[in-house]
Every structure is written in C-alpha cells, then in structure tokens.
Amino acid sequence: MHRRNFLQLSAATLAASAFPSSARPTEIPHLRDLAKSKSLLFGTAVSDSQLRRPDFTPLLLDQCSILVAENQMKWRATHPEQDRFDFSPADFFMDFAASHNIPARGHNLCWHEHNPAWLDATITPQNAVSLFTHHIQTVVSRYKSRVHSWDVVNEAIEPAHKNHLGLRNSLWLQNIGEDYIELAFRTAAKADPTAILTYNDYDIETDSPSQTAKREAVLDLLRRLIKKHVPIRALGMQSHLRTNEGTPTWNGLNKFLKEIEKLKLQVYITELDVDDQFMPADIPKRDRQVADLYRSFLDTVLRHNSVKAVLTWCLSDRDSWLQNFRPRKDGLPQRPLPFDAELNPKPAFVSIRDAITAQDVYYRR
Ligand code: XIL
C-alpha cells in the first residue's frame, strides 16, 4: 500500500489492516529490535499496576528495551515517613526489569512535586542538607549497579525566576540554595558510580519564546555543572509535546543538541507523549495530527548521535497521566500514546517505527 494512504487510515483500520488482530500483539513490529538495529533503546514508563496486568505485559516485553518507574521511585513512594522508607513498589519494578533483562531507569531523586507531606512540614535550612543527602544516599545505594540511569534532578529550571540563574523556586532552592543540584549529583555518584546520572526537564523542545528561553537556561546550567566537574553524564528531555503553539519548528532544538554534543552528554527522550487537548475530536484526524508531531520531532532528534534512548510516558492511552492532568474540554479521552486503550497500535506507533527505521545506522554511532 502507498505509504501516505497507509498512514491516513483510521486507527481501527490501521490496526486491522497493518497488524491483523489474530496476530496481535506478538506479530506487530517490535520497536525494541528496530531500535537496537540503530544503536538505540526504546521503552516506556510503567506503574506497578500495569506490570501486574497479564493482558499488558506481553506487549511491554515485545516493544521495550528500557523501562522507567512512573511514580514508584519518587520521594512520596519511597520515603512515606521521615524515619521510614518503603521500597516495595520500587523493588517490584526493579525486579520485573531484572527478571526480563531490561535496563531500568530511576526517576527521580529530587523534584518539587510528588514529595511526602512530612517533608514540607519538616524541612528547614538547618536540616535540609542532611534530609536530602540521606534520602539520595539510601535510595541510590539500594539499587547500586542495577540502574541504567538516574534522573537525579527533575525540572529545576524556571526561567521566570530570574534572580536565581533561572532556577525554580523549589523547596530545595529555598532551603539549600543553588548548590543543591551539584550536591544531588555528587551524593548519587558516591552511592552508585555506575549509574548514568541525568538532568531531566520539560518544555525545551520547540522554537516558542518560552521554550527557547528555558532551553538556554538549561544549557547554562549544564555548562556550569560540567565546568565544576559535577558527575553528570546525560540530559533527559521529557518531550511532553502539544500543538497549541502552531506547528512546531525545531531550529533551536537542533542548535541546542549540537551544543549538548560538545558537552559530551548523552541525551534521552524520557517522557514522550502528545497532549491532544487542542486537536479535533474526530479520531482519525486527531490520531493523524498526533502521529505527525511524533514523526517530525523524532526525525529531528534522532539525527543527533547523542540521542541514545526514546521512552514514551506509558504505552497505552488507557494509562496516560494526561487523562487526569490535561483533560479535554469535550470530555473525550486523550489519545497521546502509540497504543490505544485496547492496546492496538495507532498512527503514532507507525510514526515511531518509521522515524527509527529512517535513521541511518552508519550515521549514528
Ligand atoms: C506524573 C505521573 O505520570 C502521574 O501518575 C503522577 O500523579 C504525577 O507525575 N513530568 C515528570 C513525571 O517528570 O514524573 C510526571 O509523572 C509527568 C511530568
């Protein structure tokens, strides 16, 4: 079938025609193998409840060569009380990944969200450093030598906060000061010298003025860290994409990724999805627009040798955080991910497949 016609088919027809239902999910193309042939990893975020669903795990294992815990390793999950850690959800995730020989990303050691209530109530400038380093040391040591990469610091940049080098006015900045970032990396490196320590942030992809400013601030931060020999080895670009800013262009992103390459950092696309709340209700039209955004973004980033992994933020629309965090005004479910709620591949899946296929393996080293 001509590719354009193929891509214009509705999701349902696409699933039925491209990947006969009798053959699903084992006979649809496996992104993990395709990615491997291009020296890339493909994967997703997962929750423990998803890992317990027998209808879902075969698809996950077919498609993914890297996994990240959606919430299981955040402070609120691992450190529910000041004197008590709870590693059961994180252990379950890590054990699942290990038992299937899939590299696991740790997410995250330091964020302004998803913290336990006791932390806000307890933290002071006097105790902050010890709370912070104790947490990082404990969590990272537990999974020593078992984590592919840690998102050590998540979302620290907020360019509107001009007084502090564009650092977000988080509880960490307020109580420790700007050095909390390097403290986090140095503490994590001491606890596990093998994990690839990563800085992770969002809205640094398009050419919009706000994303351009944020990208600049992130680059400045990374340069400062490297100059100070902070043990950072990768940048995570969350890549929660949307199109309320017109069709995005990626000129700034291309320049940025060249600068990142000079810093010798790897790049992971860590949380890819497309928020469709400003797109038409009509499903074939919406899926097409979502898929086009995936393709144009991935075609751009995959040209850069530093980009080593692509992870979506969950695999199936059924599980996307956007259903709760960015609900559509018309009440229809969002369709942000490569698989629909019934786990059928959508045009976004085809975009990922084609974008990876189109990369020249000789160019990517
Ligand atoms: C989200 C999870 O998907 C939700 O389940 C949770 O309630 C809030 O966090 N950026 C991040 C992720 O770095 O950790 C967020 O995950 C999505 C935005």
XYZ file of N, CA and C in Angstrom, residues 75-259:
555
model
N 10.010 10.460 45.803
C 10.069 10.603 47.278
C 8.792 10.106 47.937
N 7.626 10.484 47.397
C 6.373 10.143 48.082
C 6.202 8.626 48.186
N 6.735 7.912 47.201
C 6.597 6.456 47.222
C 7.655 5.802 48.120
N 8.904 6.257 48.012
C 9.982 5.535 48.712
C 10.185 5.994 50.150
N 9.676 7.189 50.486
C 10.031 7.782 51.786
C 8.768 8.350 52.453
N 7.772 7.471 52.748
C 6.461 7.963 53.203
C 6.471 8.644 54.567
N 7.420 8.286 55.423
C 7.562 8.971 56.714
C 9.031 9.290 56.918
N 9.305 10.280 57.725
C 10.700 10.732 57.862
C 11.639 9.589 58.257
N 11.152 8.708 59.137
C 12.035 7.642 59.607
C 11.753 6.300 58.952
N 10.987 6.325 57.856
C 10.634 5.036 57.237
C 10.699 5.126 55.714
N 11.476 4.227 55.136
C 11.484 4.079 53.675
C 10.581 2.902 53.320
N 9.947 2.950 52.161
C 9.144 1.817 51.678
C 9.577 1.534 50.237
N 10.295 0.430 50.094
C 10.821 0.125 48.765
C 9.998 -0.929 48.033
N 8.822 -1.278 48.577
C 8.134 -2.396 47.908
C 7.713 -2.071 46.466
N 7.096 -0.901 46.189
C 6.758 -0.640 44.774
C 8.013 -0.552 43.889
N 9.042 0.124 44.382
C 10.260 0.264 43.569
C 10.941 -1.092 43.364
N 10.960 -1.919 44.413
C 11.552 -3.258 44.277
C 10.802 -4.077 43.226
N 9.473 -3.971 43.257
C 8.664 -4.737 42.305
C 9.031 -4.351 40.867
N 9.154 -3.041 40.657
C 9.550 -2.542 39.336
C 10.951 -3.033 38.958
N 11.901 -2.866 39.870
C 13.287 -3.249 39.573
C 13.400 -4.757 39.324
N 12.658 -5.543 40.116
C 12.722 -7.000 39.950
C 12.103 -7.432 38.617
N 11.015 -6.761 38.225
C 10.400 -7.078 36.926
C 11.425 -6.825 35.811
N 12.045 -5.652 35.852
C 13.014 -5.309 34.800
C 14.177 -6.310 34.800
N 14.696 -6.600 35.982
C 15.850 -7.511 36.063
C 15.476 -8.904 35.576
N 14.270 -9.375 35.939
C 13.909 -10.742 35.568
C 13.724 -10.870 34.050
N 13.523 -9.744 33.376
C 13.414 -9.796 31.913
C 14.640 -9.193 31.222
N 15.676 -8.953 32.016
C 16.917 -8.399 31.446
C 16.725 -7.079 30.729
N 15.867 -6.235 31.276
C 15.618 -4.934 30.643
C 16.253 -3.848 31.521
N 17.080 -2.982 30.942
C 17.641 -1.886 31.732
C 16.523 -1.028 32.335
N 16.759 -0.576 33.584
C 15.749 0.217 34.284
C 16.294 1.602 34.600
N 15.483 2.626 34.319
C 15.849 3.998 34.708
C 15.247 4.307 36.073
N 15.985 5.060 36.859
C 15.467 5.528 38.138
C 14.945 6.953 37.982
N 13.727 7.190 38.480
C 13.090 8.517 38.332
C 12.317 8.799 39.592
N 12.606 9.745 40.382
C 13.735 10.658 40.356
C 14.181 10.904 41.786
N 15.296 11.588 41.977
C 15.823 11.771 43.337
C 15.496 13.135 43.921
N 15.068 14.040 43.080
C 14.868 15.411 43.570
C 13.920 16.148 42.625
N 12.776 16.544 43.144
C 11.747 17.229 42.346
C 11.001 18.159 43.276
N 10.273 19.121 42.700
C 9.461 19.995 43.566
C 8.058 19.417 43.760
N 7.754 18.315 43.054
C 6.429 17.694 43.193
C 6.561 16.262 43.690
N 5.399 15.683 44.020
C 5.346 14.289 44.431
C 6.248 14.003 45.633
N 6.318 14.974 46.537
C 7.052 14.774 47.783
C 6.057 14.414 48.882
N 6.500 13.702 49.909
C 5.592 13.358 51.005
C 5.247 14.601 51.832
N 4.068 14.596 52.433
C 3.624 15.768 53.207
C 4.601 16.093 54.333
N 5.190 15.044 54.950
C 6.075 15.309 56.098
C 7.271 16.173 55.693
N 7.694 16.055 54.424
C 8.898 16.780 54.006
C 8.650 18.288 54.079
N 7.532 18.733 53.480
C 7.196 20.164 53.518
C 7.084 20.661 54.957
N 6.510 19.808 55.801
C 6.263 20.218 57.181
C 7.557 20.242 58.007
N 8.560 19.500 57.574
C 9.754 19.298 58.406
C 10.969 20.096 57.949
N 11.044 20.319 56.633
C 12.316 20.847 56.101
C 12.599 22.279 56.594
N 13.836 22.520 56.947
C 14.299 23.869 57.306
C 15.694 24.035 56.698
N 16.185 25.259 56.611
C 17.549 25.432 56.097
C 18.581 24.686 56.964
N 18.240 24.442 58.198
C 19.195 23.752 59.084
C 19.271 22.247 58.786
N 18.108 21.625 58.520
C 18.148 20.161 58.344
C 18.112 19.711 56.877
N 17.973 20.664 55.940
C 17.715 20.294 54.546
C 18.819 19.435 53.928
N 20.076 19.826 54.152
C 21.181 19.091 53.518
C 21.201 17.646 54.013
N 20.978 17.474 55.303
C 21.059 16.089 55.797
C 19.848 15.267 55.352
N 18.641 15.847 55.312
C 17.467 15.117 54.792
C 17.693 14.693 53.337
N 18.198 15.640 52.581
C 18.381 15.475 51.139
C 19.432 14.406 50.833
N 20.598 14.531 51.458
C 21.677 13.589 51.145
C 21.374 12.203 51.713
N 20.707 12.152 52.859
C 20.350 10.853 53.435
C 19.390 10.110 52.495
N 18.404 10.832 51.972
C 17.438 10.209 51.055
C 18.153 9.691 49.803
N 18.942 10.540 49.195
C 19.589 10.156 47.931
C 20.537 8.979 48.169
N 21.292 9.068 49.243
C 22.251 8.002 49.554
C 21.536 6.660 49.755
N 20.430 6.704 50.496
C 19.694 5.472 50.822
C 19.073 4.852 49.572
N 18.414 5.668 48.778
C 17.704 5.135 47.602
C 18.698 4.638 46.548
N 19.711 5.443 46.284
C 20.659 5.065 45.223
C 21.460 3.822 45.632
N 21.853 3.748 46.919
C 22.620 2.564 47.350
C 21.805 1.286 47.219
N 20.508 1.389 47.492
C 19.681 0.179 47.443
C 19.735 -0.471 46.050
N 19.796 0.362 45.032
C 19.762 -0.180 43.656
C 21.131 -0.050 42.969
N 22.160 0.019 43.770
C 23.526 0.179 43.244
C 23.832 -0.853 42.160
N 24.395 -0.409 41.078
C 24.811 -1.252 39.942
C 23.636 -1.891 39.209
N 22.406 -1.525 39.554
C 21.247 -2.138 38.884
C 20.466 -1.124 38.054
N 20.850 0.146 38.147
C 20.081 1.185 37.454
C 20.859 1.660 36.232
N 20.192 1.698 35.096
C 20.839 2.189 33.870
C 21.196 3.652 34.034
N 20.234 4.453 34.463
C 20.459 5.890 34.614
C 19.468 6.429 35.630
N 19.918 7.407 36.388
C 19.060 8.050 37.386
C 18.715 9.463 36.927
N 17.438 9.823 36.958
C 17.062 11.234 36.867
C 17.338 11.811 38.248
N 18.514 12.410 38.376
C 18.944 12.885 39.699
C 18.166 14.139 40.081
N 18.103 15.071 39.145
C 17.351 16.308 39.393
C 16.329 16.463 38.275
N 15.080 16.717 38.677
C 13.973 16.828 37.730
C 13.411 18.248 37.763
N 13.360 18.897 36.605
C 12.614 20.160 36.430
C 13.102 21.292 37.337
N 14.407 21.523 37.361
C 14.939 22.572 38.256
C 14.897 23.965 37.632
N 14.625 24.029 36.332
C 14.713 25.336 35.651
C 13.329 25.957 35.464
N 13.266 27.245 35.733
C 12.021 28.009 35.575
C 12.462 29.435 35.268
N 12.667 29.743 33.961
C 13.358 30.986 33.612
C 12.684 32.235 34.176
N 11.384 32.146 34.493
C 10.709 33.321 35.037
C 11.329 33.728 36.376
N 11.975 32.802 37.033
C 12.595 33.089 38.329
C 14.000 33.634 38.096
N 14.054 34.887 37.656
C 15.305 35.444 37.115
C 16.398 35.648 38.165
N 15.999 35.850 39.400
C 17.005 36.182 40.426
C 17.988 35.064 40.690
N 17.604 33.855 40.379
C 18.449 32.730 40.764
C 18.869 31.913 39.553
N 19.494 32.532 38.561
C 20.013 31.811 37.393
C 18.915 30.995 36.718
N 17.674 31.453 36.833
C 16.569 30.720 36.219
C 16.221 29.434 36.942
N 16.679 29.294 38.177
C 16.329 28.083 38.928
C 14.931 28.229 39.536
N 14.168 27.155 39.472
C 12.825 27.146 40.034
C 12.878 27.385 41.549
N 11.880 28.120 42.026
C 11.858 28.457 43.457
C 11.298 27.276 44.265
N 12.003 26.165 44.218
C 11.506 24.928 44.843
C 11.899 24.874 46.313
N 11.387 23.886 47.008
C 11.786 23.745 48.416
C 13.284 23.508 48.549
N 13.873 22.914 47.530
C 15.315 22.645 47.593
C 16.110 23.927 47.440
N 15.693 24.781 46.499
C 16.396 26.061 46.340
C 16.227 26.897 47.608
N 15.000 26.913 48.118
C 14.723 27.749 49.295
C 15.525 27.300 50.519
N 15.667 26.002 50.683
C 16.273 25.516 51.930
C 17.756 25.177 51.836
N 18.233 24.897 50.611
C 19.658 24.540 50.474
C 20.406 25.627 49.694
N 19.703 26.235 48.741
C 20.386 27.189 47.859
C 20.791 26.489 46.574
N 21.356 27.270 45.637
C 21.568 26.739 44.279
C 22.501 25.521 44.232
N 23.311 25.322 45.248
C 24.230 24.181 45.233
C 23.534 22.843 45.441
N 22.203 22.864 45.672
C 21.522 21.581 45.885
C 21.671 20.682 44.661
N 21.791 21.282 43.483
C 21.857 20.464 42.260
C 23.162 19.664 42.233
N 24.272 20.361 42.444
C 25.527 19.587 42.412
C 25.639 18.648 43.602
N 25.067 19.038 44.729
C 25.065 18.148 45.895
C 24.333 16.846 45.557
N 23.220 16.955 44.858
C 22.447 15.764 44.471
C 23.290 14.848 43.584
N 23.939 15.430 42.592
C 24.743 14.605 41.672
C 25.936 13.971 42.397
N 26.612 14.750 43.227
C 27.801 14.203 43.905
C 27.399 13.097 44.882
N 26.265 13.283 45.558
C 25.822 12.263 46.517
C 25.427 10.986 45.773
N 24.723 11.136 44.660
C 24.300 9.962 43.885
C 25.513 9.234 43.313
N 26.494 9.985 42.833
C 27.684 9.356 42.229
C 28.467 8.546 43.257
N 28.499 9.075 44.472
C 29.210 8.353 45.532
C 28.484 7.033 45.851
N 27.165 7.081 45.847
C 26.376 5.899 46.221
C 26.343 4.854 45.109
N 26.435 5.273 43.861
C 26.464 4.323 42.746
C 27.255 4.920 41.587
N 28.544 4.599 41.518
C 29.372 5.186 40.454
C 29.024 4.654 39.068
N 28.186 3.609 38.982
C 27.921 3.017 37.662
C 26.721 3.642 36.948
N 25.763 4.177 37.672
C 24.553 4.700 37.013
C 24.884 5.972 36.238
N 24.218 6.153 35.124
C 24.422 7.362 34.314
C 23.547 8.468 34.916
N 24.194 9.473 35.470
C 23.438 10.492 36.200
C 22.931 11.564 35.231
N 21.641 11.851 35.359
C 20.910 12.601 34.328
C 20.197 13.808 34.921
N 20.203 14.910 34.174
C 19.329 16.048 34.490
C 18.129 15.989 33.541
N 16.914 16.077 34.077
C 15.702 15.851 33.276
C 14.796 17.078 33.336
N 14.314 17.543 32.164
C 13.407 18.710 32.185
C 12.453 18.686 30.982
N 11.426 19.558 31.040
C 10.363 19.573 30.018
C 10.291 20.954 29.362
N 9.547 21.008 28.275
C 9.340 22.275 27.545
C 10.653 22.901 27.101
N 11.513 22.074 26.532
C 12.779 22.567 25.972
C 12.907 22.050 24.536
N 11.772 21.879 23.858
C 11.803 21.253 22.538
C 11.533 22.235 21.391
N 10.508 23.064 21.491
C 10.071 23.841 20.317
C 10.783 25.191 20.242
N 10.456 25.947 19.159
C 11.035 27.283 18.972
C 10.194 28.382 19.622
N 9.190 28.061 20.404
C 8.381 29.116 21.036
C 9.291 29.935 21.960
N 8.960 31.218 22.171
C 9.834 32.058 23.007
C 10.053 31.465 24.399
N 9.005 30.916 25.012
C 9.196 30.417 26.378
C 10.084 29.173 26.389
N 9.896 28.293 25.412
C 10.739 27.083 25.391
C 12.181 27.436 24.999
N 12.330 28.436 24.136
C 13.688 28.865 23.762
C 14.423 29.388 24.995
N 13.734 30.201 25.789
C 14.361 30.760 26.993
C 14.717 29.647 27.978
N 13.819 28.687 28.100
C 14.070 27.614 29.054
C 15.251 26.744 28.599
N 15.287 26.478 27.285
C 16.397 25.675 26.744
C 17.741 26.353 27.033
N 17.779 27.697 26.841
C 19.008 28.453 27.133
C 19.414 28.299 28.592
N 18.412 28.405 29.474
C 18.709 28.313 30.914
C 19.203 26.903 31.266
N 18.629 25.885 30.627
C 19.087 24.508 30.874
C 20.532 24.350 30.395
N 20.817 24.889 29.203
C 22.181 24.783 28.675
C 23.177 25.480 29.610
N 22.789 26.655 30.103
C 23.674 27.363 31.045
C 23.927 26.520 32.288
N 22.862 25.908 32.789
C 23.020 25.061 33.980
C 23.981 23.906 33.695
N 23.777 23.232 32.575
C 24.629 22.080 32.254
C 26.090 22.512 32.110
N 26.292 23.664 31.463
C 27.678 24.159 31.310
C 28.306 24.450 32.670
N 27.521 25.083 33.558
C 28.052 25.380 34.905
C 28.436 24.092 35.624
N 27.559 23.083 35.519
C 27.826 21.823 36.229
C 29.094 21.162 35.692
N 29.223 21.137 34.381
C 30.374 20.457 33.789
C 31.672 21.190 34.124
N 31.587 22.524 34.100
C 32.763 23.315 34.468
C 33.224 22.995 35.894
N 32.267 22.686 36.747
C 32.606 22.370 38.148
C 32.868 20.880 38.349
N 32.998 20.138 37.253
C 33.265 18.690 37.311
C 32.205 17.922 38.095
N 30.972 18.360 38.014
C 29.871 17.624 38.633
C 29.647 16.353 37.796
N 29.455 15.194 38.441
C 29.384 13.927 37.684
C 28.051 13.712 36.966
N 27.771 14.560 35.995
C 26.544 14.424 35.201
C 26.913 13.856 33.842
N 26.142 12.883 33.353
C 26.517 12.261 32.075
C 25.420 12.292 31.025
N 24.225 12.749 31.401
C 23.151 12.741 30.395
C 22.122 13.830 30.674
N 21.459 14.216 29.590
C 20.313 15.124 29.672
C 19.069 14.328 29.305
N 18.037 14.423 30.118
C 16.741 13.853 29.775
C 15.843 14.961 29.256
N 15.327 14.788 28.055
C 14.332 15.743 27.529
C 12.976 15.060 27.640
N 12.124 15.573 28.506
C 10.846 14.890 28.739
C 10.021 14.788 27.451
N 9.932 15.893 26.716
C 9.220 15.872 25.418
C 7.732 15.551 25.553
N 7.094 16.252 26.481
C 5.618 16.242 26.509
C 5.179 17.270 25.460
N 4.839 16.793 24.274
C 4.598 17.704 23.157
C 3.118 18.099 23.087
N 2.838 19.250 22.476
C 1.457 19.685 22.228
C 1.506 20.685 21.088
N 0.359 21.046 20.523
C 0.437 21.944 19.367
C -0.424 23.194 19.500
N -0.634 23.690 20.690
C -1.375 24.945 20.789
C -0.519 26.146 20.406
N 0.725 25.879 20.018
C 1.609 26.978 19.621
C 1.851 26.931 18.110
N 0.892 26.384 17.348
C 1.086 26.242 15.905
C 1.980 25.054 15.628
N 2.204 24.770 14.332
C 3.055 23.625 14.002
C 4.465 23.925 14.486
N 5.017 23.106 15.339
C 6.329 23.460 15.880
C 7.444 23.346 14.850
N 8.449 24.181 15.028
C 9.696 24.019 14.275
C 10.764 23.710 15.322
N 11.881 23.229 14.848
C 12.864 22.681 15.800
C 14.264 23.257 15.573
N 14.334 24.513 15.082
C 15.662 25.075 14.790
C 16.507 25.213 16.055
N 15.881 25.743 17.091
C 16.604 25.922 18.354
C 17.031 24.588 18.934
N 16.173 23.597 18.786
C 16.480 22.267 19.323
C 17.707 21.672 18.618
N 17.755 21.835 17.305
C 18.919 21.319 16.569
C 20.214 21.979 17.042
N 20.168 23.301 17.225
C 21.378 24.009 17.698
C 21.731 23.538 19.103
N 20.719 23.427 19.929
C 20.909 23.007 21.325
C 21.563 21.632 21.378
N 21.064 20.691 20.566
C 21.612 19.332 20.622
C 23.064 19.293 20.142
N 23.419 20.228 19.240
C 24.839 20.308 18.847
C 25.693 20.782 20.020
N 25.155 21.724 20.780
C 25.890 22.203 21.963
C 26.010 21.092 23.013
